[in-house]
Coordinates of C-alpha atoms and ligand atoms in Angstrom, one line a residue:
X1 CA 0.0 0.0 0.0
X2 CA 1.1 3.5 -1.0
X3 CA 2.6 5.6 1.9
X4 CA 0.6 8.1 0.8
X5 CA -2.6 8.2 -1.4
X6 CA -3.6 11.2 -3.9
X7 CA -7.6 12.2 -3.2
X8 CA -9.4 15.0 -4.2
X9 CA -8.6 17.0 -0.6
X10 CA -5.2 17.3 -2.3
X11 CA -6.3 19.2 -5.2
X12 CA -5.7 22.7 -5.3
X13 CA -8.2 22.9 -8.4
X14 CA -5.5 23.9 -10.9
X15 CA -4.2 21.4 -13.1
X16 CA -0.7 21.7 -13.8
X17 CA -0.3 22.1 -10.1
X18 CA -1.7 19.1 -9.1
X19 CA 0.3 17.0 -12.3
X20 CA 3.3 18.2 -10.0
X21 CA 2.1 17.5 -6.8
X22 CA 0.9 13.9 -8.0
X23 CA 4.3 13.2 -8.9
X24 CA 6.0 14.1 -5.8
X25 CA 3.1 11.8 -4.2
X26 CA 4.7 9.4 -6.6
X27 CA 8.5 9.8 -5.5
X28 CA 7.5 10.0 -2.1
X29 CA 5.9 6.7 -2.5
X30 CA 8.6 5.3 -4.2
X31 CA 11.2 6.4 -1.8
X32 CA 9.0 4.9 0.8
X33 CA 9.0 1.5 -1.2
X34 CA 12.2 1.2 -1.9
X35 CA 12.9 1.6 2.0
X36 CA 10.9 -1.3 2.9
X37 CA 11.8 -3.6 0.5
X38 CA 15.7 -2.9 1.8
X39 CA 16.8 -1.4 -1.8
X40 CA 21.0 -0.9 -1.8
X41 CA 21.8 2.9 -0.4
X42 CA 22.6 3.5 -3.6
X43 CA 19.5 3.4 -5.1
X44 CA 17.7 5.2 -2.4
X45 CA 20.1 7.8 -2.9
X46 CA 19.2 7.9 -6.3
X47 CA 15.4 8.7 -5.7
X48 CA 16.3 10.8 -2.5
X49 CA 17.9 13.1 -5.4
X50 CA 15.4 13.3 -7.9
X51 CA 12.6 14.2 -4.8
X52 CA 15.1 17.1 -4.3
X53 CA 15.3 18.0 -7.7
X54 CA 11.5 17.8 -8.6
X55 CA 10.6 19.3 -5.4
X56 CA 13.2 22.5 -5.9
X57 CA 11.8 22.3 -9.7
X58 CA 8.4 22.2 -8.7
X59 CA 8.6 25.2 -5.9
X60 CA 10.3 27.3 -8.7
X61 CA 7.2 26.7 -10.6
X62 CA 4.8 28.3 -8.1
X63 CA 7.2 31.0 -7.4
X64 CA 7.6 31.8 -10.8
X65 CA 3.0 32.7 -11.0
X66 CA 3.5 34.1 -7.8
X67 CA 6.0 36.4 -9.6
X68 CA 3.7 36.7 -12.9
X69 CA 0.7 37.5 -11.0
X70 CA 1.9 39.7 -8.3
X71 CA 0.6 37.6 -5.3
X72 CA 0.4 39.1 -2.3
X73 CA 1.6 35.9 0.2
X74 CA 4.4 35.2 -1.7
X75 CA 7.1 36.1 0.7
X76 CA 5.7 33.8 3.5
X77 CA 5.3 31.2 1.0
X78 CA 9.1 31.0 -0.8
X79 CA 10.3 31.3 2.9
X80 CA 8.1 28.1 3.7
X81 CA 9.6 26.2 0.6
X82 CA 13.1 27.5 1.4
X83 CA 12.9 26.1 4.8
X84 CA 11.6 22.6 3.3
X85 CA 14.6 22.8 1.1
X86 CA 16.9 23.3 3.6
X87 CA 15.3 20.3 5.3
X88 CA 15.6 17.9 2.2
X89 CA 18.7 19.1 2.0
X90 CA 20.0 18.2 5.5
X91 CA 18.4 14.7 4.8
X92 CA 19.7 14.1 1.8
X93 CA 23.5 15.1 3.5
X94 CA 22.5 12.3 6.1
X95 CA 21.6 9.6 4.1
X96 CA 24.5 10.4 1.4
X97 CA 27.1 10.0 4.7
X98 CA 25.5 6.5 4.8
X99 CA 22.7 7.3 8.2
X100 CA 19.7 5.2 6.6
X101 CA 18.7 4.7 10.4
X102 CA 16.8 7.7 10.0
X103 CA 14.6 5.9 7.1
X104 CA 11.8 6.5 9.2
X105 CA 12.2 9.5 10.4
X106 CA 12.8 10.5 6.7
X107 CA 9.6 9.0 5.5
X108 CA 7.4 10.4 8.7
X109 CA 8.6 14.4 7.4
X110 CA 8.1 13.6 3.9
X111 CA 4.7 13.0 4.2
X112 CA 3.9 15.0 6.5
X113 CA 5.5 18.6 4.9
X114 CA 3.8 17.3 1.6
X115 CA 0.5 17.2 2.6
X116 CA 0.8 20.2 5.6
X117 CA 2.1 22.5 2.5
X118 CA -0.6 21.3 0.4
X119 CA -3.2 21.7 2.1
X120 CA -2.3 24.9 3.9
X121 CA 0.2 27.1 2.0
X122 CA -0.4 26.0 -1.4
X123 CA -4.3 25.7 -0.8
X124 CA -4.5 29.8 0.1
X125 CA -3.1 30.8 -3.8
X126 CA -5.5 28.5 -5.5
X127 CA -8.3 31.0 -6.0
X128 CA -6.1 33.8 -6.5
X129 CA -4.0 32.3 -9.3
X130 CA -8.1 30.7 -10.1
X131 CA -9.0 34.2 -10.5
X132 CA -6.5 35.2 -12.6
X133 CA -6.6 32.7 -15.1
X134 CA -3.8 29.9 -14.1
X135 CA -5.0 26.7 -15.1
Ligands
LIG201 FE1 4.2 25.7 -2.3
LIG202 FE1 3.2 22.9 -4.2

């Protein structure tokens, strides 16, 4: 079973933002997987890397129509998905020095950033960026 499973309470009602968030559902899930079946470091290294990538990809992304669309949050938001970065970040620095005791600890704050800053922070610019257009 899926650590974590997409339903319509994740959907911030525009599509090209949900398409992203899906897929980091999808990493996150994978990542998870491949902890439990006991996948070589290696390869959890791997996917720990392309969550980072994605996730710095995807929080360029919504920075980028906060930027076209002059939102008024978006200070409080980039400074919420700079702090998550920083947080990947120190776990990725863990787990490439070889620390895959933290394996739970890694999956508990995965999940639970992804769907906090869903549902919270992301969910406040959906009808705003709705309003203005953003599909
Ligand atoms: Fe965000
Ligand atoms: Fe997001």
């Amino acid at each position: 079973m899926p650590l974590i499973q997409w339903n319509n309470e994740l959907s911030v009602g525009i599509n090209s933002i949900d398409e992203q968030h899906k897929k980091l559902v999808n990493l996150i899930n994978e990542l998870n997987d491949a902890l439990q079946s006991g996948k070589a470091n290696q390869v959890l290294a791997g996917i720990f890397d392309g969550l980072a990538v994605y996730t710095i990809n995807h929080f360029g992304y919504e920075e980028e129509l906060f930027a076209q669309y002059g939102y008024p949050e978006s200070q409080a938001h980039k400074n919420e998905h700079r702090v998550l970065i920083q947080q990947v970040n120190d776990l990725q620095e863990k787990m490439n020095q070889g620390d895959f005791m933290i394996s739970v600890e890694v999956m508990v704050f995965l999940k639970n950033w992804l769907i906090n800053h869903i549902l919270k922070t992301d969910k406040a610019y959906a009808q705003f960026l709705k309003d203005k257009g953003v599909l």
